[in-house]
Amino acid sequence: MRTYDFAPLYRATVGFDQIADLMDRVTATEATTNSYPPYNIEKTDEDAYRISIAVAGFSETDLSVEVKEKSLIVSAKKVEDEGHTYLHRGIATRAFDRKFHLADHVVVTGASHADGMLHIDLVKEVPEALKPRQIRISSQKAIETDVVDAKAVN
C-alpha cells in the first residue's frame, strides 16, 4: 500500500490539520487495523446513526462505552473463569478496545446490549446558529418610504 506524506499540506495551510490527520488515519496500513470485534455502522435517520458491535460472551458489566475528546471508545475485558476445561474454544472473549472518531456535533444518545450485540445510538445535533436560515429580501420601495425629505424638515 502507498503511504502519503502530508507535510506539504501542513506547511501550506492553516487550520486544516484535522483533515490531514483524518487522511493519515484512513490511509494507515491494514496491518495496524484490527477487525475484532466485527461491527456495523448504519444510518437510521437523516441525522441519526447506530453502531452495532458483536459482543457475544460479554455481559453489560464487562463492557465500557466512553466519549472522550471527540472519540467514542468501546472496550471490553472478560474475567477468565478458571473453573472450566475447554475441549474446543471457538468463541472469542478476548479483551478489546475499539475507537470511533466522531464528527462535530455528533453526540451519543444511548447504548443497549441484547442478544450478543451492543447497540450505540448517535445523533448529529447542529446548533441553531449553524443551521441555514432564510434571509428576507426587501424591495427598494420599502427603503424609500423610510427616508425623510430634507426640504420638508427645514
Tab-separated table of N, CA and C in Angstrom:
chain	number	residue	atom	x	y	z
A	1	MET	N	0.835	-1.182	0.000
A	1	MET	CA	0.000	0.000	0.000
A	1	MET	C	0.876	1.240	0.000
A	2	ARG	N	0.449	2.260	-0.698
A	2	ARG	CA	1.203	3.506	-0.747
A	2	ARG	C	1.022	4.302	0.530
A	3	THR	N	2.070	4.988	0.916
A	3	THR	CA	1.953	5.925	2.033
A	3	THR	C	2.146	7.326	1.475
A	4	TYR	N	1.422	8.259	2.016
A	4	TYR	CA	1.466	9.635	1.546
A	4	TYR	C	2.039	10.518	2.633
A	5	ASP	N	2.817	11.496	2.205
A	5	ASP	CA	3.394	12.453	3.133
A	5	ASP	C	2.560	13.723	3.075
A	6	PHE	N	1.920	14.062	4.191
A	6	PHE	CA	1.056	15.235	4.242
A	6	PHE	C	1.776	16.463	4.787
A	7	ALA	N	3.106	16.402	4.927
A	7	ALA	CA	3.864	17.539	5.434
A	7	ALA	C	3.676	18.790	4.582
A	8	PRO	N	3.660	18.698	3.236
A	8	PRO	CA	3.419	19.924	2.453
A	8	PRO	C	2.055	20.552	2.738
A	9	LEU	N	1.065	19.737	3.035
A	9	LEU	CA	-0.256	20.270	3.374
A	9	LEU	C	-0.190	21.068	4.669
A	10	TYR	N	0.567	20.578	5.653
A	10	TYR	CA	0.707	21.307	6.919
A	10	TYR	C	1.418	22.646	6.700
A	11	ARG	N	2.389	22.670	5.794
A	11	ARG	CA	3.152	23.900	5.563
A	11	ARG	C	2.357	24.938	4.785
A	12	ALA	N	1.441	24.497	3.929
A	12	ALA	CA	0.753	25.407	3.023
A	12	ALA	C	-0.614	25.860	3.520
A	13	THR	N	-1.115	25.285	4.593
A	13	THR	CA	-2.455	25.632	5.055
A	13	THR	C	-2.445	25.901	6.549
A	14	VAL	N	-3.448	26.621	6.982
A	14	VAL	CA	-3.629	26.887	8.404
A	14	VAL	C	-5.043	26.468	8.773
A	15	GLY	N	-5.179	25.663	9.807
A	15	GLY	CA	-6.491	25.269	10.285
A	15	GLY	C	-7.058	24.020	9.639
A	16	PHE	N	-6.340	23.402	8.719
A	16	PHE	CA	-6.822	22.198	8.060
A	16	PHE	C	-6.116	20.951	8.589
A	17	ASP	N	-5.486	21.049	9.736
A	17	ASP	CA	-4.740	19.919	10.280
A	17	ASP	C	-5.643	18.743	10.623
A	18	GLN	N	-6.921	18.995	10.973
A	18	GLN	CA	-7.845	17.899	11.258
A	18	GLN	C	-8.098	17.056	10.022
A	19	ILE	N	-8.190	17.705	8.868
A	19	ILE	CA	-8.408	16.970	7.626
A	19	ILE	C	-7.193	16.118	7.309
A	20	ALA	N	-6.009	16.658	7.488
A	20	ALA	CA	-4.795	15.889	7.226
A	20	ALA	C	-4.670	14.722	8.200
A	21	ASP	N	-5.024	14.941	9.462
A	21	ASP	CA	-4.991	13.845	10.434
A	21	ASP	C	-5.976	12.751	10.062
A	22	LEU	N	-7.155	13.144	9.604
A	22	LEU	CA	-8.150	12.175	9.165
A	22	LEU	C	-7.629	11.369	7.979
A	23	MET	N	-7.009	12.033	7.033
A	23	MET	CA	-6.452	11.322	5.870
A	23	MET	C	-5.321	10.395	6.292
A	24	ASP	N	-4.531	10.803	7.264
A	24	ASP	CA	-3.480	9.927	7.797
A	24	ASP	C	-4.081	8.654	8.380
A	25	ARG	N	-5.158	8.792	9.154
A	25	ARG	CA	-5.799	7.623	9.764
A	25	ARG	C	-6.392	6.702	8.710
A	26	VAL	N	-7.013	7.283	7.691
A	26	VAL	CA	-7.659	6.484	6.657
A	26	VAL	C	-6.635	5.730	5.827
A	27	THR	N	-5.511	6.356	5.535
A	27	THR	CA	-4.508	5.718	4.694
A	27	THR	C	-3.514	4.886	5.488
A	28	ALA	N	-3.767	4.683	6.784
A	28	ALA	CA	-2.871	3.856	7.595
A	28	ALA	C	-2.849	2.432	7.034
A	29	THR	N	-1.771	1.750	7.261
A	29	THR	CA	-1.629	0.396	6.717
A	29	THR	C	-2.610	-0.557	7.367
A	30	GLU	N	-3.026	-1.550	6.622
A	30	GLU	CA	-4.003	-2.519	7.093
A	30	GLU	C	-3.447	-3.372	8.237
A	31	ALA	N	-2.148	-3.478	8.367
A	31	ALA	CA	-1.551	-4.305	9.423
A	31	ALA	C	-1.886	-3.772	10.807
A	32	THR	N	-2.070	-2.464	10.913
A	32	THR	CA	-2.370	-1.889	12.225
A	32	THR	C	-3.862	-1.889	12.515
A	33	THR	N	-4.687	-2.193	11.526
A	33	THR	CA	-6.129	-2.186	11.707
A	33	THR	C	-6.597	-3.526	12.245
A	34	ASN	N	-7.296	-3.501	13.368
A	34	ASN	CA	-7.798	-4.711	13.994
A	34	ASN	C	-9.257	-4.898	13.585
A	35	SER	N	-9.634	-6.115	13.234
A	35	SER	CA	-11.001	-6.354	12.784
A	35	SER	C	-11.867	-6.980	13.872
A	36	TYR	N	-11.341	-7.143	15.086
A	36	TYR	CA	-12.118	-7.731	16.182
A	36	TYR	C	-12.533	-6.638	17.136
A	37	PRO	N	-13.732	-6.619	17.554
A	37	PRO	CA	-14.890	-7.408	17.157
A	37	PRO	C	-15.535	-6.824	15.907
A	38	PRO	N	-16.289	-7.635	15.180
A	38	PRO	CA	-16.962	-7.099	13.989
A	38	PRO	C	-18.054	-6.109	14.383
A	39	TYR	N	-18.296	-5.125	13.518
A	39	TYR	CA	-19.287	-4.097	13.821
A	39	TYR	C	-19.938	-3.588	12.538
A	40	ASN	N	-21.089	-2.970	12.687
A	40	ASN	CA	-21.815	-2.301	11.605
A	40	ASN	C	-22.049	-0.850	12.008
A	41	ILE	N	-22.046	0.025	11.019
A	41	ILE	CA	-22.456	1.410	11.219
A	41	ILE	C	-23.590	1.656	10.245
A	42	GLU	N	-24.748	2.033	10.778
A	42	GLU	CA	-25.900	2.259	9.913
A	42	GLU	C	-26.481	3.646	10.151
A	43	LYS	N	-27.089	4.169	9.109
A	43	LYS	CA	-27.770	5.457	9.197
A	43	LYS	C	-29.237	5.149	9.408
A	44	THR	N	-29.768	5.534	10.570
A	44	THR	CA	-31.152	5.204	10.914
A	44	THR	C	-32.132	6.321	10.588
A	45	ASP	N	-31.649	7.537	10.409
A	45	ASP	CA	-32.479	8.683	10.076
A	45	ASP	C	-31.567	9.700	9.397
A	46	GLU	N	-32.118	10.854	9.041
A	46	GLU	CA	-31.312	11.862	8.354
A	46	GLU	C	-30.105	12.285	9.198
A	47	ASP	N	-30.290	12.459	10.493
A	47	ASP	CA	-29.210	12.876	11.382
A	47	ASP	C	-28.990	11.883	12.516
A	48	ALA	N	-29.327	10.611	12.323
A	48	ALA	CA	-29.181	9.605	13.378
A	48	ALA	C	-28.422	8.395	12.843
A	49	TYR	N	-27.586	7.828	13.710
A	49	TYR	CA	-26.746	6.698	13.340
A	49	TYR	C	-26.780	5.656	14.445
A	50	ARG	N	-26.394	4.434	14.108
A	50	ARG	CA	-26.306	3.366	15.102
A	50	ARG	C	-25.068	2.527	14.787
A	51	ILE	N	-24.265	2.304	15.810
A	51	ILE	CA	-23.126	1.396	15.719
A	51	ILE	C	-23.532	0.124	16.443
A	52	SER	N	-23.439	-1.015	15.763
A	52	SER	CA	-23.763	-2.317	16.355
A	52	SER	C	-22.494	-3.154	16.368
A	53	ILE	N	-22.116	-3.601	17.553
A	53	ILE	CA	-20.881	-4.372	17.724
A	53	ILE	C	-21.239	-5.753	18.238
A	54	ALA	N	-20.688	-6.788	17.611
A	54	ALA	CA	-20.920	-8.164	18.044
A	54	ALA	C	-20.058	-8.441	19.275
A	55	VAL	N	-20.726	-8.644	20.415
A	55	VAL	CA	-20.013	-8.846	21.682
A	55	VAL	C	-20.503	-10.118	22.363
A	56	ALA	N	-20.593	-11.201	21.593
A	56	ALA	CA	-21.047	-12.470	22.155
A	56	ALA	C	-20.115	-12.904	23.275
A	57	GLY	N	-20.707	-13.331	24.377
A	57	GLY	CA	-19.925	-13.796	25.511
A	57	GLY	C	-19.616	-12.728	26.547
A	58	PHE	N	-19.928	-11.474	26.252
A	58	PHE	CA	-19.687	-10.375	27.187
A	58	PHE	C	-21.009	-9.924	27.803
A	59	SER	N	-20.979	-9.617	29.087
A	59	SER	CA	-22.158	-9.067	29.754
A	59	SER	C	-22.011	-7.549	29.838
A	60	GLU	N	-23.074	-6.878	30.311
A	60	GLU	CA	-23.030	-5.417	30.441
A	60	GLU	C	-21.909	-4.964	31.371
A	61	THR	N	-21.609	-5.767	32.391
A	61	THR	CA	-20.556	-5.391	33.340
A	61	THR	C	-19.163	-5.530	32.738
A	62	ASP	N	-19.016	-6.326	31.675
A	62	ASP	CA	-17.723	-6.494	31.010
A	62	ASP	C	-17.444	-5.385	30.006
A	63	LEU	N	-18.470	-4.644	29.613
A	63	LEU	CA	-18.363	-3.646	28.544
A	63	LEU	C	-18.266	-2.234	29.102
A	64	SER	N	-17.582	-1.375	28.361
A	64	SER	CA	-17.454	0.032	28.730
A	64	SER	C	-17.610	0.880	27.472
A	65	VAL	N	-18.470	1.900	27.538
A	65	VAL	CA	-18.673	2.845	26.445
A	65	VAL	C	-18.369	4.229	26.994
A	66	GLU	N	-17.433	4.935	26.344
A	66	GLU	CA	-16.980	6.226	26.858
A	66	GLU	C	-16.783	7.199	25.694
A	67	VAL	N	-17.175	8.454	25.901
A	67	VAL	CA	-16.913	9.513	24.934
A	67	VAL	C	-15.838	10.398	25.529
A	68	LYS	N	-14.758	10.576	24.752
A	68	LYS	CA	-13.630	11.354	25.253
A	68	LYS	C	-12.971	12.081	24.085
A	69	GLU	N	-12.938	13.400	24.161
A	69	GLU	CA	-12.267	14.241	23.166
A	69	GLU	C	-12.664	13.894	21.736
A	70	LYS	N	-13.953	13.956	21.431
A	70	LYS	CA	-14.499	13.701	20.097
A	70	LYS	C	-14.246	12.282	19.609
A	71	SER	N	-14.055	11.352	20.532
A	71	SER	CA	-13.884	9.948	20.183
A	71	SER	C	-14.818	9.104	21.033
A	72	LEU	N	-15.371	8.082	20.417
A	72	LEU	CA	-16.176	7.086	21.119
A	72	LEU	C	-15.289	5.876	21.320
A	73	ILE	N	-15.105	5.476	22.568
A	73	ILE	CA	-14.222	4.355	22.898
A	73	ILE	C	-15.062	3.254	23.515
A	74	VAL	N	-15.064	2.094	22.862
A	74	VAL	CA	-15.776	0.919	23.353
A	74	VAL	C	-14.716	-0.104	23.731
A	75	SER	N	-14.776	-0.572	24.966
A	75	SER	CA	-13.799	-1.551	25.411
A	75	SER	C	-14.497	-2.655	26.192
A	76	ALA	N	-13.822	-3.797	26.245
A	76	ALA	CA	-14.366	-4.940	26.977
A	76	ALA	C	-13.221	-5.734	27.570
A	77	LYS	N	-13.474	-6.242	28.753
A	77	LYS	CA	-12.498	-7.101	29.416
A	77	LYS	C	-13.277	-8.192	30.122
A	78	LYS	N	-13.018	-9.411	29.771
A	78	LYS	CA	-13.712	-10.572	30.332
A	78	LYS	C	-12.808	-11.210	31.379
A	79	VAL	N	-13.376	-11.423	32.552
A	79	VAL	CA	-12.635	-12.116	33.601
A	79	VAL	C	-12.658	-13.604	33.258
A	80	GLU	N	-11.480	-14.181	33.122
A	80	GLU	CA	-11.383	-15.590	32.760
A	80	GLU	C	-11.882	-16.470	33.897
A	81	ASP	N	-12.734	-17.400	33.542
A	81	ASP	CA	-13.286	-18.343	34.517
A	81	ASP	C	-12.382	-19.570	34.549
A	82	GLU	N	-11.690	-19.771	35.635
A	82	GLU	CA	-10.714	-20.847	35.744
A	82	GLU	C	-11.356	-22.199	36.020
A	83	GLY	N	-12.662	-22.234	36.261
A	83	GLY	CA	-13.333	-23.474	36.608
A	83	GLY	C	-13.702	-24.339	35.412
A	84	HIS	N	-13.467	-23.852	34.203
A	84	HIS	CA	-13.868	-24.595	33.010
A	84	HIS	C	-12.656	-25.212	32.309
A	85	THR	N	-12.850	-26.410	31.767
A	85	THR	CA	-11.850	-27.056	30.919
A	85	THR	C	-12.473	-27.186	29.537
A	86	TYR	N	-11.927	-26.467	28.569
A	86	TYR	CA	-12.488	-26.454	27.227
A	86	TYR	C	-11.794	-27.509	26.366
A	87	LEU	N	-12.575	-28.278	25.622
A	87	LEU	CA	-12.031	-29.184	24.626
A	87	LEU	C	-11.822	-28.430	23.312
A	88	HIS	N	-12.712	-27.477	23.050
A	88	HIS	CA	-12.574	-26.570	21.898
A	88	HIS	C	-13.116	-25.215	22.322
A	89	ARG	N	-12.377	-24.172	22.016
A	89	ARG	CA	-12.826	-22.826	22.371
A	89	ARG	C	-12.866	-21.969	21.112
A	90	GLY	N	-14.045	-21.848	20.529
A	90	GLY	CA	-14.215	-21.100	19.295
A	90	GLY	C	-14.848	-19.740	19.479
A	91	ILE	N	-15.370	-19.459	20.669
A	91	ILE	CA	-15.977	-18.160	20.937
A	91	ILE	C	-14.918	-17.253	21.559
A	92	ALA	N	-14.579	-16.217	20.829
A	92	ALA	CA	-13.538	-15.304	21.300
A	92	ALA	C	-14.101	-14.370	22.354
A	93	THR	N	-13.472	-14.346	23.497
A	93	THR	CA	-13.855	-13.399	24.550
A	93	THR	C	-12.627	-12.624	25.002
A	94	ARG	N	-11.743	-12.342	24.037
A	94	ARG	CA	-10.537	-11.594	24.391
A	94	ARG	C	-10.883	-10.112	24.556
A	95	ALA	N	-10.090	-9.435	25.340
A	95	ALA	CA	-10.313	-8.010	25.593
A	95	ALA	C	-10.098	-7.227	24.304
A	96	PHE	N	-10.820	-6.110	24.175
A	96	PHE	CA	-10.648	-5.263	23.001
A	96	PHE	C	-10.903	-3.815	23.354
A	97	ASP	N	-10.362	-2.947	22.524
A	97	ASP	CA	-10.626	-1.501	22.552
A	97	ASP	C	-10.915	-1.089	21.121
A	98	ARG	N	-12.065	-0.518	20.887
A	98	ARG	CA	-12.453	-0.051	19.552
A	98	ARG	C	-12.710	1.436	19.661
A	99	LYS	N	-12.097	2.220	18.783
A	99	LYS	CA	-12.210	3.671	18.841
A	99	LYS	C	-12.858	4.177	17.558
A	100	PHE	N	-13.868	5.029	17.716
A	100	PHE	CA	-14.548	5.674	16.603
A	100	PHE	C	-14.378	7.182	16.762
A	101	HIS	N	-13.923	7.848	15.729
A	101	HIS	CA	-13.779	9.301	15.771
A	101	HIS	C	-15.103	9.933	15.374
A	102	LEU	N	-15.608	10.826	16.210
A	102	LEU	CA	-16.909	11.452	15.997
A	102	LEU	C	-16.751	12.798	15.288
A	103	ALA	N	-17.646	13.072	14.365
A	103	ALA	CA	-17.653	14.363	13.674
A	103	ALA	C	-18.163	15.440	14.632
A	104	ASP	N	-18.007	16.682	14.223
A	104	ASP	CA	-18.507	17.800	15.026
A	104	ASP	C	-20.008	17.663	15.232
A	105	HIS	N	-20.465	17.939	16.424
A	105	HIS	CA	-21.875	17.974	16.817
A	105	HIS	C	-22.542	16.602	16.850
A	106	VAL	N	-21.778	15.516	16.792
A	106	VAL	CA	-22.347	14.175	16.929
A	106	VAL	C	-22.248	13.785	18.396
A	107	VAL	N	-23.392	13.423	18.982
A	107	VAL	CA	-23.443	13.046	20.390
A	107	VAL	C	-24.012	11.641	20.528
A	108	VAL	N	-23.553	10.934	21.546
A	108	VAL	CA	-24.065	9.600	21.843
A	108	VAL	C	-25.315	9.763	22.696
A	109	THR	N	-26.419	9.177	22.247
A	109	THR	CA	-27.678	9.329	22.974
A	109	THR	C	-28.009	8.118	23.826
A	110	GLY	N	-27.354	6.984	23.601
A	110	GLY	CA	-27.650	5.823	24.420
A	110	GLY	C	-26.952	4.580	23.906
A	111	ALA	N	-26.969	3.544	24.758
A	111	ALA	CA	-26.390	2.260	24.391
A	111	ALA	C	-27.256	1.159	24.990
A	112	SER	N	-27.370	0.055	24.258
A	112	SER	CA	-28.134	-1.084	24.757
A	112	SER	C	-27.409	-2.373	24.384
A	113	HIS	N	-27.638	-3.408	25.188
A	113	HIS	CA	-26.991	-4.700	24.988
A	113	HIS	C	-28.075	-5.765	24.949
A	114	ALA	N	-28.204	-6.454	23.812
A	114	ALA	CA	-29.218	-7.501	23.675
A	114	ALA	C	-28.765	-8.515	22.639
A	115	ASP	N	-28.997	-9.788	22.937
A	115	ASP	CA	-28.725	-10.886	22.012
A	115	ASP	C	-27.284	-10.887	21.488
A	116	GLY	N	-26.331	-10.573	22.336
A	116	GLY	CA	-24.927	-10.600	21.941
A	116	GLY	C	-24.485	-9.411	21.111
A	117	MET	N	-25.328	-8.389	21.028
A	117	MET	CA	-24.992	-7.192	20.255
A	117	MET	C	-25.041	-5.965	21.159
A	118	LEU	N	-24.057	-5.105	21.014
A	118	LEU	CA	-24.031	-3.819	21.695
A	118	LEU	C	-24.428	-2.769	20.670
A	119	HIS	N	-25.512	-2.046	20.926
A	119	HIS	CA	-26.008	-1.018	20.021
A	119	HIS	C	-25.755	0.346	20.657
A	120	ILE	N	-25.103	1.231	19.915
A	120	ILE	CA	-24.814	2.583	20.383
A	120	ILE	C	-25.483	3.549	19.417
A	121	ASP	N	-26.386	4.384	19.950
A	121	ASP	CA	-27.130	5.330	19.128
A	121	ASP	C	-26.479	6.707	19.193
A	122	LEU	N	-26.372	7.340	18.026
A	122	LEU	CA	-25.752	8.655	17.908
A	122	LEU	C	-26.664	9.578	17.116
A	123	VAL	N	-26.595	10.870	17.421
A	123	VAL	CA	-27.384	11.877	16.722
A	123	VAL	C	-26.483	13.063	16.425
A	124	LYS	N	-26.650	13.610	15.230
A	124	LYS	CA	-25.939	14.840	14.875
A	124	LYS	C	-26.851	16.006	15.211
A	125	GLU	N	-26.465	16.795	16.214
A	125	GLU	CA	-27.253	17.933	16.682
A	125	GLU	C	-26.541	19.228	16.302
A	126	VAL	N	-26.947	19.799	15.193
A	126	VAL	CA	-26.344	21.047	14.725
A	126	VAL	C	-26.990	22.202	15.475
A	127	PRO	N	-26.205	23.081	16.103
A	127	PRO	CA	-26.770	24.221	16.834
A	127	PRO	C	-27.544	25.157	15.889
A	128	GLU	N	-28.520	25.839	16.431
A	128	GLU	CA	-29.347	26.757	15.643
A	128	GLU	C	-28.501	27.809	14.924
A	129	ALA	N	-27.437	28.272	15.568
A	129	ALA	CA	-26.601	29.313	14.972
A	129	ALA	C	-25.901	28.823	13.707
A	130	LEU	N	-25.704	27.515	13.571
A	130	LEU	CA	-25.013	26.973	12.400
A	130	LEU	C	-25.952	26.441	11.327
A	131	LYS	N	-27.237	26.378	11.627
A	131	LYS	CA	-28.201	25.893	10.640
A	131	LYS	C	-28.458	26.982	9.597
A	132	PRO	N	-28.760	26.576	8.370
A	132	PRO	CA	-29.080	27.582	7.351
A	132	PRO	C	-30.353	28.327	7.717
A	133	ARG	N	-30.405	29.588	7.397
A	133	ARG	CA	-31.601	30.372	7.675
A	133	ARG	C	-31.943	31.208	6.446
A	134	GLN	N	-33.211	31.466	6.283
A	134	GLN	CA	-33.706	32.222	5.144
A	134	GLN	C	-33.601	33.710	5.446
A	135	ILE	N	-33.041	34.493	4.533
A	135	ILE	CA	-32.913	35.937	4.685
A	135	ILE	C	-34.012	36.592	3.843
A	136	ARG	N	-34.806	37.452	4.460
A	136	ARG	CA	-35.879	38.144	3.757
A	136	ARG	C	-35.298	39.236	2.871
A	137	ILE	N	-35.745	39.263	1.666
A	137	ILE	CA	-35.275	40.275	0.720
A	137	ILE	C	-36.326	41.377	0.667
A	138	SER	N	-35.896	42.599	0.929
A	138	SER	CA	-36.845	43.718	0.895
A	138	SER	C	-36.716	44.435	-0.438
A	139	SER	N	-37.807	45.085	-0.853
A	139	SER	CA	-37.799	45.813	-2.124
A	139	SER	C	-37.241	47.213	-1.907
A	140	GLN	N	-36.849	47.851	-2.990
A	140	GLN	CA	-36.299	49.210	-2.935
A	140	GLN	C	-37.343	50.205	-2.455
A	141	LYS	N	-38.615	49.998	-2.784
A	141	LYS	CA	-39.682	50.914	-2.383
A	141	LYS	C	-39.841	50.965	-0.877
A	142	ALA	N	-39.647	49.865	-0.212
A	142	ALA	CA	-39.786	49.847	1.244
A	142	ALA	C	-38.717	50.711	1.894
A	143	ILE	N	-37.554	50.735	1.332
A	143	ILE	CA	-36.475	51.549	1.893
A	143	ILE	C	-36.768	53.032	1.668
A	144	GLU	N	-37.312	53.427	0.502
A	144	GLU	CA	-37.587	54.830	0.191
A	144	GLU	C	-38.672	55.411	1.099
A	145	THR	N	-39.597	54.633	1.573
A	145	THR	CA	-40.660	55.160	2.429
A	145	THR	C	-40.123	55.577	3.788
A	146	ASP	N	-38.988	55.045	4.188
A	146	ASP	CA	-38.411	55.389	5.477
A	146	ASP	C	-37.540	56.645	5.404
A	147	VAL	N	-37.224	57.123	4.203
A	147	VAL	CA	-36.356	58.288	4.037
A	147	VAL	C	-37.200	59.559	4.186
A	148	VAL	N	-36.714	60.507	4.956
A	148	VAL	CA	-37.431	61.770	5.194
A	148	VAL	C	-36.886	62.815	4.220
A	149	ASP	N	-37.774	63.585	3.636
A	149	ASP	CA	-37.373	64.633	2.701
A	149	ASP	C	-36.728	65.770	3.505
A	150	ALA	N	-35.522	66.195	3.084
A	150	ALA	CA	-34.759	67.207	3.799
A	150	ALA	C	-35.467	68.568	3.736
A	151	LYS	N	-36.133	68.903	2.622
A	151	LYS	CA	-36.808	70.208	2.488
A	151	LYS	C	-38.023	70.283	3.394
A	152	ALA	N	-38.684	69.164	3.600
A	152	ALA	CA	-39.877	69.153	4.455
A	152	ALA	C	-39.517	69.387	5.912
A	153	VAL	N	-38.325	69.008	6.318
A	153	VAL	CA	-37.896	69.159	7.698
A	153	VAL	C	-37.515	70.619	7.985
A	154	ASN	N	-36.892	71.292	7.042
A	154	ASN	CA	-36.406	72.647	7.237
A	154	ASN	C	-37.459	73.650	7.087
